[in-house]
């Protein structure tokens, strides 16, 4: 993607997440870096829809704060992205990104999981999720009908949660998915085969989707029948 981007501010560093703008341009949220600098995050936006090969603009979501501690090596991680494409929504055109490990540009001493809102006029608002009622980094992010922002998350040993915001990410309410605890009594991995002890990390969810006609929200997650090492 570096060769498809002009101007290029930073190099691509991984964790790509895809979304589309209100006018069907491809967005790619990712980590960004330059050698000998901390890892931050940004967005690639397609210059024109459906171009082959595509070409992108690149923009920061979070510039590197001044006076950052020299021990800090990353200020933006595990991002998710969602765009409000409901023309009837009061927040139409807003882009939301949830971030794990964010440092506030205005106060680099404070950090944690964060929510970044990019308004249609380009204004960027950073909040720590603990300040808006969303206490863990979401595993999924979705903007539904009417501009309701949904965030799916889990804590080990608890049922899955769906948080939702009716005010454009200013505050969140919580709903619990019954009988959705993914963990039995310890971390479980996916076995490569029944004869191998090797395993891989499993994405637990919850993953969210919404029926655009009815507004019904669907959630999918891992449910272990048993956990054997």
Short mmCIF file of C-alpha atoms in Angstrom, two decimals:
data_model
loop_
_atom_site.label_atom_id
_atom_site.label_comp_id
_atom_site.label_asym_id
_atom_site.label_seq_id
_atom_site.Cartn_x
_atom_site.Cartn_y
_atom_site.Cartn_z
CA UNK A 1 0.00 0.00 0.00
CA UNK A 2 2.97 2.35 0.45
CA UNK A 3 3.50 2.47 -3.32
CA UNK A 4 -0.18 3.35 -3.86
CA UNK A 5 -0.16 6.31 -1.47
CA UNK A 6 0.68 9.92 -2.34
CA UNK A 7 1.51 11.88 -0.31
CA UNK A 8 2.82 9.25 2.12
CA UNK A 9 3.37 10.57 5.66
CA UNK A 10 4.33 7.28 7.30
CA UNK A 11 4.85 3.66 6.28
CA UNK A 12 2.15 1.03 6.69
CA UNK A 13 2.66 -0.94 9.94
CA UNK A 14 -0.19 -3.48 9.92
CA UNK A 15 -3.57 -4.03 11.62
CA UNK A 16 -5.60 -3.02 8.53
CA UNK A 17 -9.36 -2.55 8.96
CA UNK A 18 -11.65 -1.74 6.03
CA UNK A 19 -14.67 0.55 5.75
CA UNK A 20 -16.32 2.78 3.14
CA UNK A 21 -17.14 6.48 3.17
CA UNK A 22 -20.59 7.89 2.52
CA UNK A 23 -19.63 8.27 -1.17
CA UNK A 24 -18.28 4.70 -1.45
CA UNK A 25 -14.57 5.41 -1.21
CA UNK A 26 -12.51 2.70 0.46
CA UNK A 27 -11.02 3.52 3.85
CA UNK A 28 -8.19 1.52 5.41
CA UNK A 29 -7.40 2.18 9.06
CA UNK A 30 -3.96 0.99 10.10
CA UNK A 31 -0.90 1.53 12.22
CA UNK A 32 1.69 3.93 10.81
CA UNK A 33 5.36 4.39 11.59
CA UNK A 34 8.69 5.82 10.53
CA UNK A 35 11.99 4.26 11.58
CA UNK A 36 13.10 5.39 15.05
CA UNK A 37 9.69 6.90 15.84
CA UNK A 38 6.78 5.68 17.92
CA UNK A 39 4.02 3.76 16.16
CA UNK A 40 0.87 5.80 15.64
CA UNK A 41 -2.27 5.35 13.53
CA UNK A 42 -4.03 6.78 10.53
CA UNK A 43 -6.38 6.29 7.61
CA UNK A 44 -5.84 5.63 3.93
CA UNK A 45 -8.69 7.07 1.83
CA UNK A 46 -9.24 6.09 -1.78
CA UNK A 47 -8.87 9.06 -4.11
CA UNK A 48 -11.69 7.90 -6.39
CA UNK A 49 -14.10 4.96 -5.98
CA UNK A 50 -13.44 1.64 -7.71
CA UNK A 51 -10.15 2.74 -9.29
CA UNK A 52 -7.85 -0.06 -10.50
CA UNK A 53 -5.23 0.02 -9.18
CA UNK A 54 -6.46 2.10 -6.25
CA UNK A 55 -4.59 5.18 -5.07
CA UNK A 56 -4.85 6.71 -1.61
CA UNK A 57 -4.48 9.82 0.45
CA UNK A 58 -3.03 9.21 3.89
CA UNK A 59 -3.85 11.13 7.06
CA UNK A 60 -2.98 10.92 10.73
CA UNK A 61 -5.67 10.03 13.17
CA UNK A 62 -3.35 10.74 16.05
CA UNK A 63 -0.25 12.89 15.61
CA UNK A 64 2.64 12.09 17.92
CA UNK A 65 2.20 14.20 21.09
CA UNK A 66 4.91 16.55 22.28
CA UNK A 67 6.85 15.68 25.45
CA UNK A 68 6.11 11.96 25.11
CA UNK A 69 8.01 9.75 27.53
CA UNK A 70 11.03 8.12 25.80
CA UNK A 71 9.86 4.71 27.05
CA UNK A 72 6.69 4.91 24.92
CA UNK A 73 7.03 3.06 21.61
CA UNK A 74 3.39 2.87 20.47
CA UNK A 75 0.46 5.27 20.95
CA UNK A 76 -2.19 3.66 18.75
CA UNK A 77 -3.07 -0.03 18.59
CA UNK A 78 -5.80 -2.60 17.83
CA UNK A 79 -7.98 -0.08 16.00
CA UNK A 80 -11.51 -0.63 14.68
CA UNK A 81 -13.31 1.72 12.28
CA UNK A 82 -16.96 2.45 11.45
CA UNK A 83 -18.63 5.20 9.40
CA UNK A 84 -22.15 6.58 9.86
CA UNK A 85 -23.73 6.18 6.41
CA UNK A 86 -27.37 6.65 7.45
CA UNK A 87 -28.47 9.90 5.80
CA UNK A 88 -31.24 10.29 8.39
CA UNK A 89 -28.73 10.19 11.26
CA UNK A 90 -27.86 13.41 13.11
CA UNK A 91 -24.24 12.20 12.96
CA UNK A 92 -24.23 11.32 9.25
CA UNK A 93 -20.69 11.23 7.83
CA UNK A 94 -18.95 10.79 11.18
CA UNK A 95 -16.11 8.27 11.37
CA UNK A 96 -15.43 6.40 14.62
CA UNK A 97 -12.30 4.52 15.61
CA UNK A 98 -11.82 2.55 18.80
CA UNK A 99 -8.19 2.22 19.84
CA UNK A 100 -6.26 0.18 22.37
CA UNK A 101 -3.24 1.82 23.97
CA UNK A 102 -3.98 5.38 22.82
CA UNK A 103 -2.18 8.42 24.22
CA UNK A 104 -4.20 11.65 24.27
CA UNK A 105 -2.66 14.31 22.03
CA UNK A 106 -3.73 17.01 24.50
CA UNK A 107 -2.41 15.15 27.55
CA UNK A 108 0.19 12.47 26.71
CA UNK A 109 0.44 11.50 30.39
CA UNK A 110 -3.07 10.05 30.17
CA UNK A 111 -3.51 6.91 28.12
CA UNK A 112 -5.62 3.81 27.73
CA UNK A 113 -8.26 2.48 25.40
CA UNK A 114 -9.74 5.30 23.40
CA UNK A 115 -12.48 6.40 21.03
CA UNK A 116 -11.66 8.80 18.20
CA UNK A 117 -14.46 10.62 16.40
CA UNK A 118 -13.74 12.31 13.07
CA UNK A 119 -16.59 14.65 12.18
CA UNK A 120 -17.56 15.46 8.59
CA UNK A 121 -15.86 18.88 8.89
CA UNK A 122 -12.57 17.15 9.77
CA UNK A 123 -12.64 17.88 13.49
CA UNK A 124 -11.03 15.07 15.50
CA UNK A 125 -12.25 14.37 19.04
CA UNK A 126 -10.30 12.01 21.31
CA UNK A 127 -11.80 10.43 24.42
CA UNK A 128 -10.68 7.68 26.75
CA UNK A 129 -13.28 4.93 26.74
CA UNK A 130 -13.43 4.92 30.54
CA UNK A 131 -14.76 8.49 30.35
CA UNK A 132 -17.71 7.53 28.13
CA UNK A 133 -18.79 4.25 29.76
CA UNK A 134 -16.92 1.83 27.51
CA UNK A 135 -14.38 0.19 29.77
CA UNK A 136 -12.53 -2.22 27.49
CA UNK A 137 -11.29 -2.03 23.90
CA UNK A 138 -14.08 -3.25 21.60
CA UNK A 139 -13.59 -6.31 19.44
CA UNK A 140 -16.05 -4.87 16.91
CA UNK A 141 -17.51 -1.50 16.01
CA UNK A 142 -20.64 -0.78 13.97
CA UNK A 143 -22.82 2.21 13.12
CA UNK A 144 -26.43 1.14 12.69
CA UNK A 145 -29.73 2.70 11.74
CA UNK A 146 -30.29 6.19 13.04
CA UNK A 147 -26.59 6.66 13.72
CA UNK A 148 -26.51 4.38 16.78
CA UNK A 149 -22.92 3.37 17.47
CA UNK A 150 -22.46 -0.22 18.68
CA UNK A 151 -19.34 -1.72 20.25
CA UNK A 152 -18.98 -5.44 21.00
CA UNK A 153 -16.54 -6.54 23.70
CA UNK A 154 -15.77 -9.26 26.24
CA UNK A 155 -13.93 -9.78 29.51
CA UNK A 156 -12.61 -13.25 30.39
CA UNK A 157 -15.05 -15.06 32.62
CA UNK A 158 -17.98 -12.78 31.78
CA UNK A 159 -20.80 -12.74 29.27
CA UNK A 160 -20.24 -10.79 26.06
CA UNK A 161 -21.33 -7.16 26.09
CA UNK A 162 -22.78 -4.87 23.44
CA UNK A 163 -22.37 -1.19 24.26
CA UNK A 164 -24.37 1.36 22.31
CA UNK A 165 -24.27 5.13 22.00
CA UNK A 166 -27.26 7.28 21.04
CA UNK A 167 -25.32 10.55 21.05
CA UNK A 168 -22.48 10.03 18.58
CA UNK A 169 -20.04 8.39 20.97
CA UNK A 170 -20.39 10.88 23.83
CA UNK A 171 -21.77 8.24 26.21
CA UNK A 172 -22.45 4.49 26.06
CA UNK A 173 -25.03 2.18 27.60
CA UNK A 174 -24.41 -1.54 28.15
CA UNK A 175 -26.36 -4.62 27.16
CA UNK A 176 -25.32 -8.18 28.05
CA UNK A 177 -25.61 -11.18 25.74
CA UNK A 178 -27.03 -14.02 27.89
CA UNK A 179 -25.16 -17.33 28.10
CA UNK A 180 -22.25 -16.00 26.02
CA UNK A 181 -19.29 -16.59 28.32
CA UNK A 182 -16.53 -17.86 26.00
CA UNK A 183 -14.08 -19.01 28.61
CA UNK A 184 -14.50 -22.20 30.64
CA UNK A 185 -11.80 -21.90 33.32
CA UNK A 186 -8.70 -20.84 31.38
CA UNK A 187 -7.50 -19.56 28.05
CA UNK A 188 -8.46 -21.90 25.20
CA UNK A 189 -6.76 -22.09 21.83
CA UNK A 190 -7.62 -23.79 18.58
CA UNK A 191 -5.85 -27.13 18.17
CA UNK A 192 -4.22 -27.74 14.80
CA UNK A 193 -5.32 -31.37 14.97
CA UNK A 194 -6.39 -33.98 17.51
CA UNK A 195 -2.86 -35.42 17.52
CA UNK A 196 -0.97 -32.13 17.90
CA UNK A 197 -0.42 -29.98 20.97
CA UNK A 198 0.10 -26.90 18.80
CA UNK A 199 -2.65 -24.28 18.74
CA UNK A 200 -3.44 -20.78 17.55
CA UNK A 201 -5.18 -17.79 19.10
CA UNK A 202 -8.91 -17.63 18.46
CA UNK A 203 -10.88 -14.44 17.85
CA UNK A 204 -13.61 -14.61 20.47
CA UNK A 205 -15.90 -11.84 19.24
CA UNK A 206 -18.55 -10.66 19.52
CA UNK A 207 -18.82 -9.65 15.88
CA UNK A 208 -21.81 -7.43 15.07
CA UNK A 209 -24.03 -6.93 12.01
CA UNK A 210 -27.38 -5.23 11.50
CA UNK A 211 -30.26 -5.79 9.09
CA UNK A 212 -30.56 -2.41 7.35
CA UNK A 213 -34.29 -2.92 6.73
CA UNK A 214 -35.51 -4.08 10.13
CA UNK A 215 -32.75 -2.72 12.37
CA UNK A 216 -32.33 -6.12 14.03
CA UNK A 217 -28.85 -6.51 15.50
CA UNK A 218 -26.97 -9.82 15.22
CA UNK A 219 -23.97 -10.94 17.26
CA UNK A 220 -21.68 -13.94 16.76
CA UNK A 221 -19.04 -15.22 19.18
CA UNK A 222 -16.97 -18.25 20.13
CA UNK A 223 -18.60 -20.72 22.49
CA UNK A 224 -16.35 -23.52 23.73
CA UNK A 225 -17.89 -26.90 24.39
CA UNK A 226 -14.79 -27.86 26.33
CA UNK A 227 -11.22 -26.75 26.75
CA UNK A 228 -8.47 -29.35 26.50
CA UNK A 229 -4.79 -28.51 26.32
#
